PDB file of C-alpha atoms in Angstrom:
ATOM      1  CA  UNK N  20      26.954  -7.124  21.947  1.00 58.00           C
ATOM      2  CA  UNK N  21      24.756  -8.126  19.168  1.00 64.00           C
ATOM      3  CA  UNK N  22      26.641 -10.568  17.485  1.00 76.00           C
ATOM      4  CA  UNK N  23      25.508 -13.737  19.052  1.00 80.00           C
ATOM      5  CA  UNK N  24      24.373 -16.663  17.462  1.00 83.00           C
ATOM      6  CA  UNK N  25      20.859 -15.974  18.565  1.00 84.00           C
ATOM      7  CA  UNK N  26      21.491 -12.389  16.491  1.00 84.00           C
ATOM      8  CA  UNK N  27      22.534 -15.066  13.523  1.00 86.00           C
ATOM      9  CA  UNK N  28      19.965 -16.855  13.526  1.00 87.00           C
ATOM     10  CA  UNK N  29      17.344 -13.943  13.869  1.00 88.00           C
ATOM     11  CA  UNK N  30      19.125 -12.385  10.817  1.00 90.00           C
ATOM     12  CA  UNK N  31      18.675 -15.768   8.859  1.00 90.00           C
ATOM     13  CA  UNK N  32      15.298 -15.550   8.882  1.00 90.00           C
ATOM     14  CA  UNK N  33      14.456 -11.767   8.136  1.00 92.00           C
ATOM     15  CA  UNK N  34      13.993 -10.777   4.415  1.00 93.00           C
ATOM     16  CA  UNK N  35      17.056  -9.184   3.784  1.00 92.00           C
ATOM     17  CA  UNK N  36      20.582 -10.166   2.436  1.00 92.00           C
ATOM     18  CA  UNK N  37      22.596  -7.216   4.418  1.00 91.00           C
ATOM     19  CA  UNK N  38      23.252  -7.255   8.436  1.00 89.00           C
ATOM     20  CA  UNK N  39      22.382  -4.160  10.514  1.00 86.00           C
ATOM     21  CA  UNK N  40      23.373  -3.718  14.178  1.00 82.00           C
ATOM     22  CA  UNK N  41      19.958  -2.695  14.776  1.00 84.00           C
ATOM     23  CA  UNK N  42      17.273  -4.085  12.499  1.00 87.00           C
ATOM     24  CA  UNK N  43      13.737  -1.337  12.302  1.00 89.00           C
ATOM     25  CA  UNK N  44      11.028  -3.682  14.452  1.00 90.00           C
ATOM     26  CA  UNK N  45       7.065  -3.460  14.108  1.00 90.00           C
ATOM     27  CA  UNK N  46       5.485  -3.613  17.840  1.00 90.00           C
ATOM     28  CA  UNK N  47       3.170  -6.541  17.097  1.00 91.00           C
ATOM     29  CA  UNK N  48       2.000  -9.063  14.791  1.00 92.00           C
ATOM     30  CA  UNK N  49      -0.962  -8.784  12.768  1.00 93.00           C
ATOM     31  CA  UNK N  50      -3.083 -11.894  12.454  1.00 92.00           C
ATOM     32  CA  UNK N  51      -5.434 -10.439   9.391  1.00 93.00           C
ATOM     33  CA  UNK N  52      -2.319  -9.198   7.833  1.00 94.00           C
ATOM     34  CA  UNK N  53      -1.021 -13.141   7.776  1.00 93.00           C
ATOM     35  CA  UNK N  54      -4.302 -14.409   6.698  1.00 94.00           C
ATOM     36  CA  UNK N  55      -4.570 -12.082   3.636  1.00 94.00           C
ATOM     37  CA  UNK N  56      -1.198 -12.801   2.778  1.00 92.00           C
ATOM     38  CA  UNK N  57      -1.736 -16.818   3.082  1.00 90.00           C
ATOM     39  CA  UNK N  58      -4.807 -16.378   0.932  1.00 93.00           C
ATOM     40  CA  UNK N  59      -2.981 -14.483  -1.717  1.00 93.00           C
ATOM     41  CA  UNK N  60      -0.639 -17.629  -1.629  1.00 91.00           C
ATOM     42  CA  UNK N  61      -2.772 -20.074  -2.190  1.00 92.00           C
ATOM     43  CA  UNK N  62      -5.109 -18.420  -4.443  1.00 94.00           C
ATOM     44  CA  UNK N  63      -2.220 -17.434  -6.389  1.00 93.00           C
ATOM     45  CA  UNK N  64      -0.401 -21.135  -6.462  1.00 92.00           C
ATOM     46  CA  UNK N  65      -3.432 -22.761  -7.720  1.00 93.00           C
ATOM     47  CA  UNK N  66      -4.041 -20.116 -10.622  1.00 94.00           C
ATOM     48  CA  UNK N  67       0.334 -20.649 -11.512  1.00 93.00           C
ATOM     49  CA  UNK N  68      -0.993 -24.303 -11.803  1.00 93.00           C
ATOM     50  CA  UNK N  69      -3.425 -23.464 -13.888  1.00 93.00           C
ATOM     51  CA  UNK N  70      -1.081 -21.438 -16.346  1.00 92.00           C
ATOM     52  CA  UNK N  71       1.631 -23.699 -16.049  1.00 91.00           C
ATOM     53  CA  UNK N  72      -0.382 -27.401 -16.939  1.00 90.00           C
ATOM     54  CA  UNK N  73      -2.670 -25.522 -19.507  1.00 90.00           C
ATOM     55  CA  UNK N  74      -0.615 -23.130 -21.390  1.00 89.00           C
ATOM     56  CA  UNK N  75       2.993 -23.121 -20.937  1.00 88.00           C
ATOM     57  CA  UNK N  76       3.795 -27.041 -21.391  1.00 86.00           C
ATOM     58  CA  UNK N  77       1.901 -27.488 -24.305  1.00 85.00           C
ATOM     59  CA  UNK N  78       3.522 -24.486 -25.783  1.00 83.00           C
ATOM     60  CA  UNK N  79       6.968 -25.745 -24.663  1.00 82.00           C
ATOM     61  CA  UNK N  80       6.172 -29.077 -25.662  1.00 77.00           C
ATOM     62  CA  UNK N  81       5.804 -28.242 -29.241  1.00 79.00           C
ATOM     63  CA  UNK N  82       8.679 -26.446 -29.958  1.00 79.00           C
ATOM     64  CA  UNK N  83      11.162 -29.505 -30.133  1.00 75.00           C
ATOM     65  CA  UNK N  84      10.739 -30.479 -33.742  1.00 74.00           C
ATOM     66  CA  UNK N  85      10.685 -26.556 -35.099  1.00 75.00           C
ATOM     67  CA  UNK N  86      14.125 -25.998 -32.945  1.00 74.00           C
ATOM     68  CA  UNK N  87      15.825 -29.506 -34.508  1.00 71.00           C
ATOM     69  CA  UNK N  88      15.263 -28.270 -37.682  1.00 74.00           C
ATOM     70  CA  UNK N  89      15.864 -24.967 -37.147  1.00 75.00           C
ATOM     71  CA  UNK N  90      12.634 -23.608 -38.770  1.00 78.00           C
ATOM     72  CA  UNK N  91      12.917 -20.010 -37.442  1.00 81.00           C
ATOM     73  CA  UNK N  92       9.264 -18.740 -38.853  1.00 83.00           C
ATOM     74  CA  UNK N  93       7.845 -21.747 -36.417  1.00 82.00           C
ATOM     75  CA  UNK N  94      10.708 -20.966 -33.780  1.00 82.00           C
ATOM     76  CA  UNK N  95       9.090 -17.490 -33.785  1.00 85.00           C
ATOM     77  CA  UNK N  96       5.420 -18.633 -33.556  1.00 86.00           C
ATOM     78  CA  UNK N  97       5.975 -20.786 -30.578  1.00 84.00           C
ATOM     79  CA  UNK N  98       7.974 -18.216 -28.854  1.00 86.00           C
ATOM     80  CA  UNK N  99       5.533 -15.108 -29.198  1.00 87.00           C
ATOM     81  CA  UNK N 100       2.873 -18.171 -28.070  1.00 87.00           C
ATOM     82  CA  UNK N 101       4.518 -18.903 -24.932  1.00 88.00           C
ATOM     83  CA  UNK N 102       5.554 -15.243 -24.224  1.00 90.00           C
ATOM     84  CA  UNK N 103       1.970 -14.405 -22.774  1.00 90.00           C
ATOM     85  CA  UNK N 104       1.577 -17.047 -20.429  1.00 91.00           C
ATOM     86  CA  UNK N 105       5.144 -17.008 -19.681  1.00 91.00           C
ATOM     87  CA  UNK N 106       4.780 -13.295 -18.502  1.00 92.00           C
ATOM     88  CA  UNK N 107       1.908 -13.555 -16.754  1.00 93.00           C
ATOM     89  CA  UNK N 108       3.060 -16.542 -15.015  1.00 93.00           C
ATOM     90  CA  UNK N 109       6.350 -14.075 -13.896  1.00 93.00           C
ATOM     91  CA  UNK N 110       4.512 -11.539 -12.523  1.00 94.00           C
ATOM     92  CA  UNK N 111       2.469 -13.836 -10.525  1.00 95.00           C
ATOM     93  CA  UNK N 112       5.066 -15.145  -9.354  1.00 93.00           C
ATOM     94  CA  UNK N 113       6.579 -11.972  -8.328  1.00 94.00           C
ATOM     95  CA  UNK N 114       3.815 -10.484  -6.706  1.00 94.00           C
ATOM     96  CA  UNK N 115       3.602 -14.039  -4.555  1.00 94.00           C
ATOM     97  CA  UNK N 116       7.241 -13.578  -3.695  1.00 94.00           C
ATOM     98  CA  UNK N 117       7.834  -9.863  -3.108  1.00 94.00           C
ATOM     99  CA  UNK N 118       4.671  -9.492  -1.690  1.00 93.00           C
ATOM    100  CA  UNK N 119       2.792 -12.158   0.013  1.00 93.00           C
ATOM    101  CA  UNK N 120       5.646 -14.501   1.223  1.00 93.00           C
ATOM    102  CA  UNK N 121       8.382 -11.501   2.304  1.00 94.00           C
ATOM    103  CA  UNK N 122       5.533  -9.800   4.294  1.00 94.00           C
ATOM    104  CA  UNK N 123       4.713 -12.613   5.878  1.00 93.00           C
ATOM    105  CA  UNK N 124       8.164 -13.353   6.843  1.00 92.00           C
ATOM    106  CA  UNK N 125       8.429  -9.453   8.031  1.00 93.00           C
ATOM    107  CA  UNK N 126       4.971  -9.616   9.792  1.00 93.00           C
ATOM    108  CA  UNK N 127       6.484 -12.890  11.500  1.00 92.00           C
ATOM    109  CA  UNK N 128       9.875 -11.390  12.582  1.00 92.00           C
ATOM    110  CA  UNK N 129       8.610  -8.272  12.674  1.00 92.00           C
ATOM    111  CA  UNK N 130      11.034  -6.209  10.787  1.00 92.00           C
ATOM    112  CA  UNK N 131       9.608  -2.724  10.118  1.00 91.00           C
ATOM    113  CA  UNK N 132      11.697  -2.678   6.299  1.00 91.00           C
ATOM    114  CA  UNK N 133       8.834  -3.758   4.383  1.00 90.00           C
ATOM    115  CA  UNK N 134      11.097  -1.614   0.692  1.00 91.00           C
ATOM    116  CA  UNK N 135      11.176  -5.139  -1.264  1.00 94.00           C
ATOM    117  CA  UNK N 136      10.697  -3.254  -4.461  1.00 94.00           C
ATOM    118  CA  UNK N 137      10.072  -0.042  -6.267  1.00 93.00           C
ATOM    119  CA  UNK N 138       7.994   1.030  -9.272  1.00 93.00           C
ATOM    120  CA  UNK N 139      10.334  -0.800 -11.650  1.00 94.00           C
ATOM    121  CA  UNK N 140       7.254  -1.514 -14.306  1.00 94.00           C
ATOM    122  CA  UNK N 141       8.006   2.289 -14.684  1.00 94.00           C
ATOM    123  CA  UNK N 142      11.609   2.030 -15.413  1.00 94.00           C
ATOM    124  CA  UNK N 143      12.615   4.058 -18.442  1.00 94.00           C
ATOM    125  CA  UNK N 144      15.778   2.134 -18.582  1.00 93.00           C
ATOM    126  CA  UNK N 145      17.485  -1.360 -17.785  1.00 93.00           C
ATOM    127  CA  UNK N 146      19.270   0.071 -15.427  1.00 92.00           C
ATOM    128  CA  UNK N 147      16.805   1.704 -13.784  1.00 94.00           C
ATOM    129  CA  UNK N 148      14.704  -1.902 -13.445  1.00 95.00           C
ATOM    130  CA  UNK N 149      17.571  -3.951 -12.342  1.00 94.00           C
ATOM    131  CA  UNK N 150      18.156  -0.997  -9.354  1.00 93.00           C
ATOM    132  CA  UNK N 151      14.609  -1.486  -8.228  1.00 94.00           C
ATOM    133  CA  UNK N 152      12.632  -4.698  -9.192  1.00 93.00           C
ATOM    134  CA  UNK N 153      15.089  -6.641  -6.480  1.00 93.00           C
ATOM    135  CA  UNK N 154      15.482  -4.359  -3.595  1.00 94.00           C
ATOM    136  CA  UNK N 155      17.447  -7.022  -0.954  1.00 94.00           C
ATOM    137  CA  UNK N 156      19.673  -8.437  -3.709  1.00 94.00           C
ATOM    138  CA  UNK N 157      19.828  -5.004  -5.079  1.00 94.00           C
ATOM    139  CA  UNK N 158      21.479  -3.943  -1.915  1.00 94.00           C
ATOM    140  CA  UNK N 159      23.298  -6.413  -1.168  1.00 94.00           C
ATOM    141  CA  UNK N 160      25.154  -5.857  -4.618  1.00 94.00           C
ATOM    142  CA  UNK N 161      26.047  -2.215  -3.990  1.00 94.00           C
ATOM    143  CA  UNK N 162      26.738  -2.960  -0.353  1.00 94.00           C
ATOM    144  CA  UNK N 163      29.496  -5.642  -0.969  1.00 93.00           C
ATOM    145  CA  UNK N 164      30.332  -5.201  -4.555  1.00 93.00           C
ATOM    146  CA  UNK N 165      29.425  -2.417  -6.303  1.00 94.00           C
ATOM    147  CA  UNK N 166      31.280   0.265  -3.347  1.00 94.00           C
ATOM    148  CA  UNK N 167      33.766  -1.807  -2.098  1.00 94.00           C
ATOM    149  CA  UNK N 168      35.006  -1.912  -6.153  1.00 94.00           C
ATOM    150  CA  UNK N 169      34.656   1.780  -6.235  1.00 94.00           C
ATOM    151  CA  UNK N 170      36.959   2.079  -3.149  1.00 93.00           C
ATOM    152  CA  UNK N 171      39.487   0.451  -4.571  1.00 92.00           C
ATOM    153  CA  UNK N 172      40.007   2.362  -7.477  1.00 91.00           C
ATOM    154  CA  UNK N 173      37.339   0.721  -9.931  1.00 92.00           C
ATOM    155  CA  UNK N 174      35.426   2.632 -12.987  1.00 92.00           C
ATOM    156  CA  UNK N 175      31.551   2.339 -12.135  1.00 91.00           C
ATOM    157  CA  UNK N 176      31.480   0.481 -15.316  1.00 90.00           C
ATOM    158  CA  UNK N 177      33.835  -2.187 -14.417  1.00 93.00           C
ATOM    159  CA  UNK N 178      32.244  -2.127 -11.572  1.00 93.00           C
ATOM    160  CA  UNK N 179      28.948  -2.607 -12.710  1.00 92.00           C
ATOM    161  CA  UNK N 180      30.225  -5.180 -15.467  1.00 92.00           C
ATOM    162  CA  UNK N 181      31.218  -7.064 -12.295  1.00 93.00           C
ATOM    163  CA  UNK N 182      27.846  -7.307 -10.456  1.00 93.00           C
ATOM    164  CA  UNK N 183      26.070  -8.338 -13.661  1.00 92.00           C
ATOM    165  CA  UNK N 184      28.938 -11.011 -14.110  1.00 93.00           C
ATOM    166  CA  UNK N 185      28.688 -12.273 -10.593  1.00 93.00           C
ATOM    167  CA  UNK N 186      24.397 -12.617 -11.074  1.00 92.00           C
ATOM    168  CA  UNK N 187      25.120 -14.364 -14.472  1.00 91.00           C
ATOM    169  CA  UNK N 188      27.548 -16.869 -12.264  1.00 91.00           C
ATOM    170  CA  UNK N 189      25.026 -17.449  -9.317  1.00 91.00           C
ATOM    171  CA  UNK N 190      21.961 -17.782 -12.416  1.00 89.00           C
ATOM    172  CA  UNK N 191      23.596 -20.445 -13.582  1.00 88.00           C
ATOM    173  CA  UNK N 192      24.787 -22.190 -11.025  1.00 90.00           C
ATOM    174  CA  UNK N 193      21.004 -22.213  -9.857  1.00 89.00           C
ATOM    175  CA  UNK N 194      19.580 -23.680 -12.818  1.00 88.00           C
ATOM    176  CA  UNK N 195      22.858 -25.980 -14.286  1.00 86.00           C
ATOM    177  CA  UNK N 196      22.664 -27.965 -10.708  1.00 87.00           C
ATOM    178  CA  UNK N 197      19.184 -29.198 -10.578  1.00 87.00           C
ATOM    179  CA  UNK N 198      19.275 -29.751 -14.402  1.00 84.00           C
ATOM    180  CA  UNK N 199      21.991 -31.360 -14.465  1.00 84.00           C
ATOM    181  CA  UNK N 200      23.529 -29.521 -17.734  1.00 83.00           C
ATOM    182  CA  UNK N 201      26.282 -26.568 -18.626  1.00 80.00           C
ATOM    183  CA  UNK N 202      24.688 -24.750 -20.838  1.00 79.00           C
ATOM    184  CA  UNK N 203      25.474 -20.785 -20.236  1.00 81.00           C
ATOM    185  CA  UNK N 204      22.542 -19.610 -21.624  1.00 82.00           C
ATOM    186  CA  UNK N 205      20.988 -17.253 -18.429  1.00 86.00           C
ATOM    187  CA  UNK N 206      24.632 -16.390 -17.971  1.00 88.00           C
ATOM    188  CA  UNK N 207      24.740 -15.008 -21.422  1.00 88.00           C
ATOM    189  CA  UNK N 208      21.200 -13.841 -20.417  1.00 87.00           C
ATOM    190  CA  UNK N 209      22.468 -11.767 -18.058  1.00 88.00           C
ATOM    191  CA  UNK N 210      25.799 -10.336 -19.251  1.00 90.00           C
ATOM    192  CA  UNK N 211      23.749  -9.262 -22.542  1.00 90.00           C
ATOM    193  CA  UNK N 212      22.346  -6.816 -20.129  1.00 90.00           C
ATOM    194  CA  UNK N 213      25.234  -4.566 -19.974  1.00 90.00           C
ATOM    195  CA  UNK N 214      25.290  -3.458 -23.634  1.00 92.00           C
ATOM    196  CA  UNK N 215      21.452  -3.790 -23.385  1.00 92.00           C
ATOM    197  CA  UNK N 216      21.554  -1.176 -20.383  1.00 92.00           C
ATOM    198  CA  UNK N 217      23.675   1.454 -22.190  1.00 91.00           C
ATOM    199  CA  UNK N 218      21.767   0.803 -25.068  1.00 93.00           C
ATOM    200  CA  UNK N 219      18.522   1.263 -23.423  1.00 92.00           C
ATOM    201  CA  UNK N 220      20.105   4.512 -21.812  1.00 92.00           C
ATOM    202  CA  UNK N 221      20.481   5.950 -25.316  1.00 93.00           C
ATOM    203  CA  UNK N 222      16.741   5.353 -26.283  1.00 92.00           C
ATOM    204  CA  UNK N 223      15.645   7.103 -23.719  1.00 93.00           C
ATOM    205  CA  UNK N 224      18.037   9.994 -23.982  1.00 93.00           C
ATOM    206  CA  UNK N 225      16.949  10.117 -28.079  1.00 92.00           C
ATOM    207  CA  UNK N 226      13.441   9.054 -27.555  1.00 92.00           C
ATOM    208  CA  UNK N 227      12.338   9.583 -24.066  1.00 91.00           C
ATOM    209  CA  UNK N 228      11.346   7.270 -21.376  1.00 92.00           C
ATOM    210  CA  UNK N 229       8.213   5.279 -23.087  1.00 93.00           C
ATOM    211  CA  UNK N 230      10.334   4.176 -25.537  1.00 93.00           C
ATOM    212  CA  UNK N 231      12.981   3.151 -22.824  1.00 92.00           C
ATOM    213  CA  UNK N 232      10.040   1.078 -20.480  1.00 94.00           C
ATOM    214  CA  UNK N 233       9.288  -0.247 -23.949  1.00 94.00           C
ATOM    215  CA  UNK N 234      12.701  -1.765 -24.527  1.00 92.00           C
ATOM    216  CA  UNK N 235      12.224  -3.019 -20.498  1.00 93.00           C
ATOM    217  CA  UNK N 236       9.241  -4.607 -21.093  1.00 93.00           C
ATOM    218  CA  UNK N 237      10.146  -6.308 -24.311  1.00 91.00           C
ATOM    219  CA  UNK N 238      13.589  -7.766 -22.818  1.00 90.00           C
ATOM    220  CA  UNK N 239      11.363  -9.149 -20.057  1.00 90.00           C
ATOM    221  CA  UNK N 240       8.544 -10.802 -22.569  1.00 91.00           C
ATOM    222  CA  UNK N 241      10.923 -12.129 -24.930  1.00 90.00           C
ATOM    223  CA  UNK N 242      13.822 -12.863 -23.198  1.00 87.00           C
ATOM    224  CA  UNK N 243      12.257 -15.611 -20.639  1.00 87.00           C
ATOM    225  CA  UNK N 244      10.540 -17.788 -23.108  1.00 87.00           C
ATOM    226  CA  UNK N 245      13.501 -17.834 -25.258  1.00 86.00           C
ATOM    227  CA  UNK N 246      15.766 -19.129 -22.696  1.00 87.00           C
ATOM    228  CA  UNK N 247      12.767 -21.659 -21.787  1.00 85.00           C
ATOM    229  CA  UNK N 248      12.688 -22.731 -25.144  1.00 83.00           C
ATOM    230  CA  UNK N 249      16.058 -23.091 -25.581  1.00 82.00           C
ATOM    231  CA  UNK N 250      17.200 -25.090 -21.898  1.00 84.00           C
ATOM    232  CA  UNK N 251      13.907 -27.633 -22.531  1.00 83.00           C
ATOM    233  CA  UNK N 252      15.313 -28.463 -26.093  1.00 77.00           C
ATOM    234  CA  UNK N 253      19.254 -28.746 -24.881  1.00 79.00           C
ATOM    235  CA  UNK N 254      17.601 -30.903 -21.967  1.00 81.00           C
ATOM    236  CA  UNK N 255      15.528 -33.237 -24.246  1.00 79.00           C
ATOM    237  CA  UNK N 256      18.699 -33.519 -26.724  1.00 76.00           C
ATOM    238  CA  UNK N 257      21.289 -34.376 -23.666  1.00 78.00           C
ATOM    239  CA  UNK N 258      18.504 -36.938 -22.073  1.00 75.00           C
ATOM    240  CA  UNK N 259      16.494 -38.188 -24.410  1.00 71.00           C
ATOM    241  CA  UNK N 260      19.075 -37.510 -27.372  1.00 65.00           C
ATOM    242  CA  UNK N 261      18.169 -41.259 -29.307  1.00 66.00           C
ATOM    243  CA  UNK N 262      14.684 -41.914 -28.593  1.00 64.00           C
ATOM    244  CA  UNK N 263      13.978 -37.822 -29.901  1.00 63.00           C
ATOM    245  CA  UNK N 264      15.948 -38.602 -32.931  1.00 60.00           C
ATOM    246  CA  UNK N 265      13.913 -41.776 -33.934  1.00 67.00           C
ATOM    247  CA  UNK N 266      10.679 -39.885 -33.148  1.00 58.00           C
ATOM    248  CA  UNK N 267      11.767 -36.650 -35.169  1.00 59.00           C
ATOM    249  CA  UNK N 268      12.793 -39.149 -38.127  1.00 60.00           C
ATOM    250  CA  UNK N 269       9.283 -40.482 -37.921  1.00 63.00           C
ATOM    251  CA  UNK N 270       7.784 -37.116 -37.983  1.00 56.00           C
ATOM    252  CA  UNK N 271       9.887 -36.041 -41.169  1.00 57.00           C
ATOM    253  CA  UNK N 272       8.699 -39.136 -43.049  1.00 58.00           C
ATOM    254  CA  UNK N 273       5.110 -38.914 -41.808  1.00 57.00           C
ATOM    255  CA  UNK N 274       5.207 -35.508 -43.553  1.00 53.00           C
TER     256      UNK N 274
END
């Protein structure tokens, strides 16, 4: 009897990717709950701003000539330069995200699941952080992937393979489309994290799990800015391919 469009478009709305028959409900709405959350937002939003204009496009900005000539000792400078801000920036944003703006859409609808995320900055492992930084993609993955592969027959590594394949597809859909460019570089990203999970795995089975959250947190630092650094300068090329040519001519000359 649930499954009317009303139901629909109440599911739409909650903060979750996987439909329940009946969805855990909160009696009532708290108004200082809201307001802390809309001040986290905006306090939050300004200070991304702030990181963003100050930091991160200067940074970005100045790794155009190093990449064209393929100086990898000034490639490296730039990229452990923008990894700090970068990072920062990420968590920010992640805490606004799975935090302020999901609550605030729970608080609204008042869905009682408030599990966006688990302790994942503790994850010895890759696999470990993918299975809990993300909790309502997470789940969605297992729910109509991950099992259903299983049931038909599937390893769990092919069917793991296969959810990391399917994320590298949707990554790069979402950031090909509003750039405008194919370049496969999140996709690669992403299915680099299957070796880099097993991997991972055996560094903590040798070495124990600091070493493994090390590996997790030095994916995350370095991995972002790299693929920052590396869309920006295919973008520039594919856009601005002539005008960036003349100017890096003039630069060589000048020096």
């Amino acid at each position: 009897d649930n499954l009317t469009f009303r139901d629909i478009y109440f599911f739409w709305f909650l903060p979750t990717l996987c439909y329940e028959v009946n969805f855990p409900r909160t009696r009532r709405i708290r108004t200082g709950f809201l307001v802390n959350r809309a001040v986290e937002v905006f306090v939050c939003s300004n200070i991304c701003i702030c990181i963003i204009q100050q930091y991160i496009v200067p940074s970005v900005a100045h790794i155009l000539l190093p990449f064209y000539k393929m100086e990898l000792s000034l490639v490296a400078e730039r990229l452990l330069k923008l990894a700090l801000p970068n990072h920062l920036l990420w968590l920010i944003i992640f805490y606004v995200f799975f935090h302020s703006f999901l609550n605030t859409s729970a608080e609204i609808m008042q869905f009682a699941d408030r599990s966006f995320f688990r302790d994942w900055w503790n994850a010895p492992n890759l696999e470990v952080f993918w299975k809990t930084w993300n909790l309502p993609v997470h789940r969605w993955c297992v729910r109509h992937v991950y099992k259903p592969m299983l049931a038909t027959g599937f390893s769990k590594s092919v069917a793991m393979s296969s959810v990391f394949l399917l994320s590298a597809l949707l990554h790069e859909y979402l950031i090909s489309v509003p750039l405008r460019m194919f370049h496969l570089g999140v996709a690669l990203g992403m299915l680099a994290q299957i070796p880099l999970v097993h991997l991972s795995r055996c560094l903590e089975q040798k070495f124990g799990a600091r070493i493994g959250n090390m590996m997790v947190w030095g994916s995350l630092i370095i991995g972002q800015p790299l693929i920052i650094m590396m869309y920006y300068h295919d973008y520039v090329i594919q856009n601005y391919g002539q005008q960036i040519e003349s100017w890096i001519e003039s630069e060589t000359c000048q020096c």
